[in-house]
Amino acid sequence: MNKSEIIVRIAGAAGDGVQSAGLIMAKVFSRNGLHTSTYNYYQSIIRGGQSWYQIRASSEKVKNQGDGLDVLVTLNKDGLERHTNPEINEGGASSLNGIAIYDKSLTGFKEFKDRVKYCPVPLSEIGQKYSKNPLLKNTVALGAVCGYISADFEVLADIIRDQFGGKGEIAEQNVKAAKEGYEYFVNTYGKADKKLQYSKKRKYLLAGGDAAGLGAVRGGLKAFFGYPMTPASSFLHFLAQHSKSLDVFVKVTEDEISAINMAIGANYAGVRAMTGTSGGGFALMTEAVGMSGMMEVPLVVYEAQRAGPSTGLPTKTEQGDLLQVLGASQGDFPKVILAPRNVEEAYYMMSEALNIAEIYQLPVLYLTDLYLAEHYETVDNLDTSFQINTGKIAKDGMENYRRYEFTSDGISFRALPGQPGLMHNEDSDEHDEKGDVVSDAVTDPYLRKLAMEKRMKKIDEYIKSIPPTPTYMIKDAESVVIQWGSTQGAVEEAVDILRGKGMKVGIIEITHLYPMNSDILQLVKGKKHVIFVENNYTGQLRRLIMSEFGITGDLIVKYDGESFYPGKLSEEIEAIIRR
Amino acid sequence: MTTISDFKGTVKPDWCPGCGNFAQLTAISGALAELGIEPKDTTVVSGIGCSSNLPEYIRAYGFHGIHGRLLPVATAIKWVNPKLTVIGYGGDGDGFNEGTQHFFHAARRNTDITYIVSDNQIFGLTTGQASPTSEMGMKTKTTPDGNLETPLDPMTFALTAGATFVARAFSGDVKQLQTLIKKGIQHKGFSFVDVFSPCVTFNKTNTYDFFRKRVYKLDETNHDPKDFYKAYEKAREWGDKIPTGVLYEVEASRYEERDEVLKTPLIDHPVAKITPEILNEFV
């Protein structure tokens, strides 16, 4: 183990319980006060295949799953070979340089003794002492890891009890199995020399999907309409499971088109509602995104990107939907695209998204991706207070009410059905201030022009509220990297590596994708290199920034379905700078 | 108390003279007035097509959305604010092509909304193409050699989907039409009224005369609208005799009664508090 950190990987087949074991391991760290970041490598199958779960923890802030691998827990032989062989690297993941914990019965595998200390443990044998459930071997393995890293056993025992619902028989079987695994490992192989800096300050541990769901409730969400699609489902599941405790109505509909139309209907009727999907479902929703724009009904869409095109790689990450979201629906209308960079931001930005949609009465597209939606990160604090701003809502009986009044900022008063004296029509056809159609009997070019300008003015107004573009180490930077979304952690760490080598590199981090703050014109001024880093093939953000501001630069892309790893990325950035 | 004139809008309908939609505008307004419902408490949601322009012509809250999608919008509005009378209104092209999926599932949910389809068996607004209810063999702009598909039957479709109120009306009989719409609004659950609405410009087959010669009223027979299989039989009756009236009506629980959160209207829910207990789940 180097530095103050540790990287643990749990590998097995789908159905082996890799994910739940991984999450328990992550909680061991977060409850011991360590910064933790996870990564879930899996496929779109329910049983078989090869999946793994990586957990990185440190007393310093960890921003991604990290390079290196210190402890491997493997539940099958395939995993043992795959993660110890330096010639195999899954999308850039490191092979083991540390200890391997696996069931004693595994034999006949290729060994790499220069890098790996093999630590067989009778995982199944111990597990079977307590229960016939074969998954108990996972718990034994978790105990073994905790023994190795000298983690307080009671922390693990508490997590197990929480997981299995209190002090029942199953929980106690698991606790005992873990304890025996813990002791077996310590007695047989001893503890790691290097000690992690544990503390009593337990941290929050949540996935981007959870954080966005919680942020939505904080932002006043009352109804969610969706249709299952990986990786947007974690958001849907969070809300469905908390429907009663967080008082949110959740409806899975017949299709994505219904979901978005219901969300628009609910917003129109006066509650904060949203929908969520991945790229394929969003493609089906696009017509209604334009309806929200035209009828000026507030709407938030959660779009969690996965590797496309078409069905693509359902369980793999990518940033390939930016241009789809940007171009969603026919015609010109105001829309806002936001992209959180990490779990904490996923929480705060979602509350903001709901305010923006209602203040400016337009669609807000919240663009995240599989990596951010599904990976867990620790967060020190979650501020639950939030000022909900519903924008302009008409008072009952308001005189001379016009739903689409041509105001100086383009924002007009909404009236909700049921309000006395404010009856009007809201129309997807072009309409005048009252909402009456100007497209059918007599098309009125003059009114059309004014109506178009009324809607587009709202974007000019919104732009004033966009915060300054976030940056990292930019002050003395000679070269600058531009990133967006979930690549933040890997890019920042790559820059840390380069800074360690004395290279003056900084980062511009785009959170407000559209409209974008023009301050990036100043931020790139005088930089020797401008390097875009994107999890897609064509450099979609580079295209957008080129078209908005005429800024371009070198491009580093990754489109193998995996997120960036900092070490490899730093080499790619360095190669461009030294070119 | 309300009167029919309370529902009179300021915009003059742009439908062709003689269009079946006029009778429906009158009947909807009349039914709402008869029931004493106020314009402010009425929301009419439509899709796209000639008939779907109706929200502009009625004094109420109107939502003129996109093609085929009126039912999800209408359903959600009712869930948010059940005090509203929510009427979905559109054509056969809108509801039985792109809207088919939503029609089926809206019926399953049995949300308390009324869905009225102005069924003229043709696309009118796009100037005369075959619709899902166009008769087999009908010549239109898109079927110069005659329509090659069997028409979709809205009645059996609605019954199969689980609609709890299924009725058929005719724009040539405003009195019956108004009564059926009124019954549909009064029905607690998803009510569906399919209205024969002759398109005087593009459908030269299914004219007022065509229907006048064929329609007869079910309530003048011994039809029992509680009998699903009898309703199904009546739904299949087509030819020289075509039944109108309530084919089927039963009471059943509504989605909004089944869902715990919806038991209180969404609009009355306060903003949820994120309590320390909730946050504790993430430790």
Short mmCIF file of N, CA and C in Angstrom, two decimals, chain A residues 53-182:
data_model
loop_
_atom_site.label_atom_id
_atom_site.label_comp_id
_atom_site.label_asym_id
_atom_site.label_seq_id
_atom_site.Cartn_x
_atom_site.Cartn_y
_atom_site.Cartn_z
N TYR A 53 -16.02 -4.80 -8.38
CA TYR A 53 -16.37 -3.59 -7.66
C TYR A 53 -15.11 -3.07 -7.01
N GLN A 54 -14.75 -1.86 -7.30
CA GLN A 54 -13.51 -1.31 -6.76
C GLN A 54 -13.80 -0.21 -5.75
N ILE A 55 -13.06 -0.25 -4.66
CA ILE A 55 -13.25 0.76 -3.62
C ILE A 55 -11.89 1.38 -3.32
N ARG A 56 -11.86 2.68 -3.38
CA ARG A 56 -10.62 3.40 -3.04
C ARG A 56 -10.92 4.26 -1.83
N ALA A 57 -10.04 4.22 -0.87
CA ALA A 57 -10.28 5.00 0.36
C ALA A 57 -8.99 5.62 0.83
N SER A 58 -9.13 6.78 1.45
CA SER A 58 -7.93 7.50 1.91
C SER A 58 -8.34 8.55 2.94
N SER A 59 -7.36 8.97 3.76
CA SER A 59 -7.64 10.09 4.66
C SER A 59 -7.60 11.41 3.88
N GLU A 60 -7.07 11.37 2.66
CA GLU A 60 -7.12 12.54 1.77
C GLU A 60 -8.33 12.37 0.86
N LYS A 61 -8.76 13.46 0.25
CA LYS A 61 -9.91 13.40 -0.66
C LYS A 61 -9.57 12.49 -1.85
N VAL A 62 -10.44 11.52 -2.15
CA VAL A 62 -10.26 10.71 -3.36
C VAL A 62 -11.36 11.07 -4.35
N LYS A 63 -10.97 11.25 -5.59
CA LYS A 63 -11.93 11.81 -6.55
C LYS A 63 -12.35 10.82 -7.62
N ASN A 64 -11.82 9.63 -7.60
CA ASN A 64 -12.20 8.62 -8.59
C ASN A 64 -11.72 7.27 -8.09
N GLN A 65 -11.91 6.23 -8.90
CA GLN A 65 -11.59 4.87 -8.44
C GLN A 65 -10.08 4.62 -8.35
N GLY A 66 -9.29 5.46 -9.01
CA GLY A 66 -7.85 5.43 -8.83
C GLY A 66 -7.08 4.41 -9.64
N ASP A 67 -5.79 4.66 -9.72
CA ASP A 67 -4.87 3.70 -10.34
C ASP A 67 -4.33 2.80 -9.24
N GLY A 68 -3.97 1.60 -9.62
CA GLY A 68 -3.38 0.68 -8.64
C GLY A 68 -4.42 -0.24 -8.05
N LEU A 69 -3.91 -1.32 -7.42
CA LEU A 69 -4.81 -2.27 -6.76
C LEU A 69 -4.02 -2.94 -5.65
N ASP A 70 -4.48 -2.78 -4.41
CA ASP A 70 -3.75 -3.29 -3.25
C ASP A 70 -4.30 -4.61 -2.74
N VAL A 71 -5.63 -4.73 -2.76
CA VAL A 71 -6.25 -5.94 -2.22
C VAL A 71 -7.28 -6.45 -3.22
N LEU A 72 -7.12 -7.70 -3.61
CA LEU A 72 -8.11 -8.32 -4.49
C LEU A 72 -8.85 -9.40 -3.72
N VAL A 73 -10.16 -9.31 -3.73
CA VAL A 73 -10.99 -10.39 -3.22
C VAL A 73 -11.66 -11.00 -4.44
N THR A 74 -11.44 -12.28 -4.66
CA THR A 74 -12.08 -12.84 -5.85
C THR A 74 -12.91 -14.05 -5.47
N LEU A 75 -14.08 -14.13 -6.06
CA LEU A 75 -15.02 -15.18 -5.72
C LEU A 75 -14.96 -16.32 -6.73
N ASN A 76 -14.12 -16.18 -7.76
CA ASN A 76 -13.93 -17.29 -8.69
C ASN A 76 -12.53 -17.23 -9.32
N LYS A 77 -12.20 -18.31 -10.01
CA LYS A 77 -10.86 -18.46 -10.58
C LYS A 77 -10.61 -17.45 -11.71
N ASP A 78 -11.63 -17.25 -12.50
CA ASP A 78 -11.51 -16.29 -13.60
C ASP A 78 -11.07 -14.93 -13.07
N GLY A 79 -11.68 -14.53 -11.97
CA GLY A 79 -11.35 -13.25 -11.36
C GLY A 79 -9.91 -13.20 -10.87
N LEU A 80 -9.47 -14.31 -10.34
CA LEU A 80 -8.11 -14.38 -9.81
C LEU A 80 -7.09 -14.19 -10.93
N GLU A 81 -7.34 -14.81 -12.05
CA GLU A 81 -6.39 -14.68 -13.17
C GLU A 81 -6.47 -13.31 -13.82
N ARG A 82 -7.69 -12.88 -14.02
CA ARG A 82 -7.93 -11.62 -14.74
C ARG A 82 -7.32 -10.41 -14.03
N HIS A 83 -7.41 -10.37 -12.73
CA HIS A 83 -7.00 -9.16 -12.01
C HIS A 83 -5.55 -9.20 -11.52
N THR A 84 -4.88 -10.36 -11.71
CA THR A 84 -3.47 -10.44 -11.29
C THR A 84 -2.53 -10.38 -12.49
N ASN A 85 -3.07 -10.62 -13.66
CA ASN A 85 -2.24 -10.66 -14.87
C ASN A 85 -2.03 -9.24 -15.39
N PRO A 86 -0.79 -8.74 -15.36
CA PRO A 86 -0.55 -7.35 -15.79
C PRO A 86 -0.84 -7.12 -17.28
N GLU A 87 -0.95 -8.21 -18.02
CA GLU A 87 -1.23 -8.03 -19.46
C GLU A 87 -2.71 -7.75 -19.74
N ILE A 88 -3.54 -8.05 -18.75
CA ILE A 88 -4.96 -7.77 -18.95
C ILE A 88 -5.28 -6.47 -18.24
N ASN A 89 -5.73 -5.48 -18.97
CA ASN A 89 -6.24 -4.30 -18.27
C ASN A 89 -7.56 -3.88 -18.86
N GLU A 90 -8.58 -4.01 -18.03
CA GLU A 90 -9.94 -3.77 -18.48
C GLU A 90 -10.18 -2.27 -18.57
N GLY A 91 -10.05 -1.75 -19.78
CA GLY A 91 -10.34 -0.33 -19.97
C GLY A 91 -9.40 0.60 -19.23
N GLY A 92 -8.22 0.09 -18.83
CA GLY A 92 -7.25 0.94 -18.15
C GLY A 92 -7.09 0.61 -16.68
N ALA A 93 -7.87 -0.36 -16.17
CA ALA A 93 -7.78 -0.71 -14.75
C ALA A 93 -6.47 -1.43 -14.47
N SER A 94 -5.88 -1.13 -13.31
CA SER A 94 -4.59 -1.73 -12.95
C SER A 94 -4.75 -3.18 -12.50
N SER A 95 -3.69 -3.96 -12.68
CA SER A 95 -3.71 -5.32 -12.13
C SER A 95 -3.10 -5.27 -10.72
N LEU A 96 -3.26 -6.37 -10.02
CA LEU A 96 -2.94 -6.41 -8.59
C LEU A 96 -1.44 -6.28 -8.31
N ASN A 97 -1.16 -5.45 -7.33
CA ASN A 97 0.19 -5.38 -6.79
C ASN A 97 0.01 -5.35 -5.27
N GLY A 98 -0.27 -6.54 -4.72
CA GLY A 98 -0.62 -6.59 -3.30
C GLY A 98 -1.11 -7.98 -2.95
N ILE A 99 -2.14 -8.06 -2.14
CA ILE A 99 -2.57 -9.38 -1.69
C ILE A 99 -3.86 -9.82 -2.39
N ALA A 100 -3.94 -11.14 -2.60
CA ALA A 100 -5.15 -11.72 -3.19
C ALA A 100 -5.81 -12.63 -2.16
N ILE A 101 -7.08 -12.38 -1.90
CA ILE A 101 -7.85 -13.22 -0.97
C ILE A 101 -8.87 -13.99 -1.79
N TYR A 102 -8.87 -15.30 -1.65
CA TYR A 102 -9.76 -16.13 -2.47
C TYR A 102 -10.00 -17.44 -1.75
N ASP A 103 -10.94 -18.23 -2.26
CA ASP A 103 -11.26 -19.48 -1.59
C ASP A 103 -10.14 -20.49 -1.78
N LYS A 104 -9.88 -21.19 -0.70
CA LYS A 104 -8.82 -22.18 -0.65
C LYS A 104 -8.93 -23.21 -1.77
N SER A 105 -10.16 -23.50 -2.19
CA SER A 105 -10.38 -24.57 -3.18
C SER A 105 -9.87 -24.20 -4.58
N LEU A 106 -9.62 -22.90 -4.83
CA LEU A 106 -9.16 -22.50 -6.18
C LEU A 106 -7.70 -22.92 -6.36
N THR A 107 -7.46 -23.68 -7.43
CA THR A 107 -6.08 -24.10 -7.72
C THR A 107 -5.86 -24.07 -9.23
N GLY A 108 -4.62 -24.25 -9.61
CA GLY A 108 -4.28 -24.39 -11.03
C GLY A 108 -4.36 -23.11 -11.83
N PHE A 109 -4.13 -21.99 -11.17
CA PHE A 109 -4.17 -20.70 -11.89
C PHE A 109 -2.74 -20.23 -12.13
N LYS A 110 -2.61 -19.36 -13.10
CA LYS A 110 -1.30 -18.79 -13.41
C LYS A 110 -0.91 -17.82 -12.29
N GLU A 111 0.31 -17.94 -11.77
CA GLU A 111 0.69 -17.10 -10.63
C GLU A 111 1.66 -15.99 -11.04
N PHE A 112 1.56 -14.89 -10.32
CA PHE A 112 2.44 -13.75 -10.55
C PHE A 112 3.05 -13.37 -9.21
N LYS A 113 3.99 -14.21 -8.76
CA LYS A 113 4.45 -14.10 -7.38
C LYS A 113 5.29 -12.86 -7.10
N ASP A 114 5.82 -12.23 -8.16
CA ASP A 114 6.61 -11.03 -7.94
C ASP A 114 5.74 -9.85 -7.51
N ARG A 115 4.48 -9.92 -7.86
CA ARG A 115 3.59 -8.78 -7.55
C ARG A 115 2.49 -9.15 -6.55
N VAL A 116 2.22 -10.43 -6.46
CA VAL A 116 1.03 -10.84 -5.70
C VAL A 116 1.40 -11.73 -4.53
N LYS A 117 0.83 -11.40 -3.37
CA LYS A 117 0.95 -12.30 -2.24
C LYS A 117 -0.37 -13.10 -2.18
N TYR A 118 -0.27 -14.39 -2.39
CA TYR A 118 -1.48 -15.22 -2.45
C TYR A 118 -1.92 -15.63 -1.04
N CYS A 119 -3.12 -15.29 -0.69
CA CYS A 119 -3.64 -15.54 0.65
C CYS A 119 -4.95 -16.34 0.59
N PRO A 120 -4.89 -17.62 0.31
CA PRO A 120 -6.12 -18.40 0.28
C PRO A 120 -6.76 -18.49 1.68
N VAL A 121 -8.07 -18.42 1.70
CA VAL A 121 -8.83 -18.49 2.96
C VAL A 121 -9.97 -19.48 2.71
N PRO A 122 -10.27 -20.37 3.66
CA PRO A 122 -11.39 -21.30 3.45
C PRO A 122 -12.74 -20.57 3.53
N LEU A 123 -13.01 -19.74 2.54
CA LEU A 123 -14.18 -18.86 2.58
C LEU A 123 -15.48 -19.66 2.67
N SER A 124 -15.61 -20.66 1.76
CA SER A 124 -16.85 -21.44 1.73
C SER A 124 -17.00 -22.30 2.98
N GLU A 125 -15.89 -22.90 3.36
CA GLU A 125 -15.91 -23.78 4.52
C GLU A 125 -16.36 -23.04 5.79
N ILE A 126 -15.80 -21.86 5.98
CA ILE A 126 -16.20 -21.06 7.14
C ILE A 126 -17.66 -20.64 7.00
N GLY A 127 -18.01 -20.18 5.81
CA GLY A 127 -19.38 -19.72 5.58
C GLY A 127 -20.40 -20.80 5.89
N GLN A 128 -20.09 -22.03 5.44
CA GLN A 128 -21.05 -23.12 5.61
C GLN A 128 -21.25 -23.55 7.07
N LYS A 129 -20.31 -23.18 7.90
CA LYS A 129 -20.51 -23.46 9.32
C LYS A 129 -21.73 -22.73 9.86
N TYR A 130 -22.01 -21.58 9.26
CA TYR A 130 -23.07 -20.72 9.82
C TYR A 130 -24.36 -20.75 9.03
N SER A 131 -24.25 -21.06 7.71
CA SER A 131 -25.47 -21.06 6.90
C SER A 131 -25.21 -21.80 5.60
N LYS A 132 -26.30 -22.32 5.02
CA LYS A 132 -26.17 -23.00 3.72
C LYS A 132 -26.07 -22.01 2.57
N ASN A 133 -26.40 -20.75 2.86
CA ASN A 133 -26.38 -19.73 1.80
C ASN A 133 -24.93 -19.54 1.29
N PRO A 134 -24.68 -19.85 0.02
CA PRO A 134 -23.29 -19.75 -0.49
C PRO A 134 -22.73 -18.34 -0.44
N LEU A 135 -23.63 -17.34 -0.37
CA LEU A 135 -23.14 -15.95 -0.36
C LEU A 135 -22.43 -15.59 0.95
N LEU A 136 -22.54 -16.46 1.94
CA LEU A 136 -21.85 -16.17 3.21
C LEU A 136 -20.34 -16.10 3.03
N LYS A 137 -19.84 -16.76 1.98
CA LYS A 137 -18.40 -16.69 1.75
C LYS A 137 -17.94 -15.26 1.47
N ASN A 138 -18.82 -14.45 0.90
CA ASN A 138 -18.48 -13.04 0.68
C ASN A 138 -18.24 -12.33 2.01
N THR A 139 -19.11 -12.63 2.96
CA THR A 139 -18.98 -12.00 4.28
C THR A 139 -17.68 -12.42 4.95
N VAL A 140 -17.33 -13.71 4.80
CA VAL A 140 -16.06 -14.18 5.36
C VAL A 140 -14.91 -13.39 4.75
N ALA A 141 -14.98 -13.19 3.43
CA ALA A 141 -13.92 -12.46 2.73
C ALA A 141 -13.83 -11.02 3.22
N LEU A 142 -15.00 -10.39 3.45
CA LEU A 142 -14.99 -9.01 3.96
C LEU A 142 -14.32 -8.96 5.33
N GLY A 143 -14.61 -9.97 6.14
CA GLY A 143 -13.96 -10.05 7.44
C GLY A 143 -12.46 -10.15 7.28
N ALA A 144 -12.02 -10.98 6.33
CA ALA A 144 -10.59 -11.15 6.09
C ALA A 144 -9.93 -9.82 5.70
N VAL A 145 -10.59 -9.07 4.82
CA VAL A 145 -10.03 -7.78 4.40
C VAL A 145 -9.91 -6.86 5.62
N CYS A 146 -10.97 -6.83 6.42
CA CYS A 146 -10.95 -5.94 7.60
C CYS A 146 -9.83 -6.33 8.56
N GLY A 147 -9.58 -7.65 8.66
CA GLY A 147 -8.47 -8.10 9.48
C GLY A 147 -7.15 -7.58 8.93
N TYR A 148 -7.00 -7.70 7.65
CA TYR A 148 -5.76 -7.27 6.99
C TYR A 148 -5.50 -5.78 7.22
N ILE A 149 -6.54 -4.97 7.10
CA ILE A 149 -6.35 -3.51 7.19
C ILE A 149 -6.57 -2.99 8.62
N SER A 150 -6.70 -3.91 9.57
CA SER A 150 -6.86 -3.55 10.99
C SER A 150 -8.06 -2.63 11.24
N ALA A 151 -9.14 -2.88 10.51
CA ALA A 151 -10.33 -2.08 10.75
C ALA A 151 -11.06 -2.64 11.97
N ASP A 152 -11.64 -1.77 12.76
CA ASP A 152 -12.39 -2.18 13.94
C ASP A 152 -13.49 -3.15 13.51
N PHE A 153 -13.47 -4.37 14.06
CA PHE A 153 -14.44 -5.36 13.60
C PHE A 153 -15.88 -4.91 13.86
N GLU A 154 -16.10 -4.19 14.95
CA GLU A 154 -17.48 -3.78 15.28
C GLU A 154 -18.10 -2.89 14.22
N VAL A 155 -17.27 -2.13 13.52
CA VAL A 155 -17.80 -1.29 12.43
C VAL A 155 -18.39 -2.19 11.35
N LEU A 156 -17.65 -3.21 10.99
CA LEU A 156 -18.15 -4.16 9.98
C LEU A 156 -19.41 -4.87 10.49
N ALA A 157 -19.38 -5.29 11.75
CA ALA A 157 -20.53 -6.00 12.31
C ALA A 157 -21.79 -5.14 12.26
N ASP A 158 -21.65 -3.85 12.56
CA ASP A 158 -22.81 -2.94 12.51
C ASP A 158 -23.35 -2.79 11.09
N ILE A 159 -22.44 -2.70 10.15
CA ILE A 159 -22.88 -2.55 8.76
C ILE A 159 -23.64 -3.80 8.33
N ILE A 160 -23.10 -4.96 8.70
CA ILE A 160 -23.77 -6.22 8.36
C ILE A 160 -25.17 -6.26 8.98
N ARG A 161 -25.25 -5.83 10.23
CA ARG A 161 -26.57 -5.83 10.90
C ARG A 161 -27.53 -4.89 10.20
N ASP A 162 -27.04 -3.72 9.80
CA ASP A 162 -27.90 -2.78 9.07
C ASP A 162 -28.38 -3.42 7.76
N GLN A 163 -27.45 -4.07 7.09
CA GLN A 163 -27.74 -4.68 5.80
C GLN A 163 -28.79 -5.78 5.91
N PHE A 164 -28.68 -6.58 6.97
CA PHE A 164 -29.58 -7.74 7.10
C PHE A 164 -30.70 -7.49 8.11
N GLY A 165 -30.96 -6.23 8.38
CA GLY A 165 -32.14 -5.89 9.17
C GLY A 165 -32.03 -6.27 10.63
N GLY A 166 -31.11 -5.66 11.33
CA GLY A 166 -31.08 -5.79 12.78
C GLY A 166 -30.34 -7.00 13.29
N LYS A 167 -30.84 -7.54 14.40
CA LYS A 167 -30.07 -8.57 15.10
C LYS A 167 -30.66 -9.96 14.88
N GLY A 168 -31.34 -10.16 13.77
CA GLY A 168 -31.97 -11.45 13.49
C GLY A 168 -30.93 -12.54 13.23
N GLU A 169 -31.44 -13.72 12.94
CA GLU A 169 -30.58 -14.88 12.79
C GLU A 169 -29.61 -14.73 11.61
N ILE A 170 -30.15 -14.23 10.49
CA ILE A 170 -29.29 -14.11 9.30
C ILE A 170 -28.17 -13.12 9.56
N ALA A 171 -28.50 -12.00 10.20
CA ALA A 171 -27.48 -11.00 10.51
C ALA A 171 -26.39 -11.61 11.39
N GLU A 172 -26.82 -12.33 12.41
CA GLU A 172 -25.84 -12.89 13.34
C GLU A 172 -24.97 -13.98 12.69
N GLN A 173 -25.58 -14.77 11.81
CA GLN A 173 -24.77 -15.75 11.06
C GLN A 173 -23.66 -15.04 10.29
N ASN A 174 -24.05 -13.94 9.65
CA ASN A 174 -23.08 -13.19 8.86
C ASN A 174 -22.00 -12.56 9.73
N VAL A 175 -22.42 -12.03 10.86
CA VAL A 175 -21.44 -11.40 11.75
C VAL A 175 -20.41 -12.44 12.22
N LYS A 176 -20.92 -13.61 12.60
CA LYS A 176 -20.01 -14.66 13.07
C LYS A 176 -19.06 -15.12 11.96
N ALA A 177 -19.60 -15.27 10.76
CA ALA A 177 -18.77 -15.70 9.63
C ALA A 177 -17.68 -14.66 9.35
N ALA A 178 -18.08 -13.38 9.42
CA ALA A 178 -17.11 -12.30 9.17
C ALA A 178 -16.02 -12.32 10.25
N LYS A 179 -16.45 -12.53 11.47
CA LYS A 179 -15.50 -12.54 12.59
C LYS A 179 -14.46 -13.65 12.40
N GLU A 180 -14.97 -14.81 11.97
CA GLU A 180 -14.03 -15.92 11.79
C GLU A 180 -13.08 -15.65 10.63
N GLY A 181 -13.61 -15.02 9.57
CA GLY A 181 -12.75 -14.64 8.44
C GLY A 181 -11.68 -13.66 8.89
N TYR A 182 -12.10 -12.70 9.71
CA TYR A 182 -11.20 -11.67 10.25
C TYR A 182 -10.05 -12.34 11.02
#
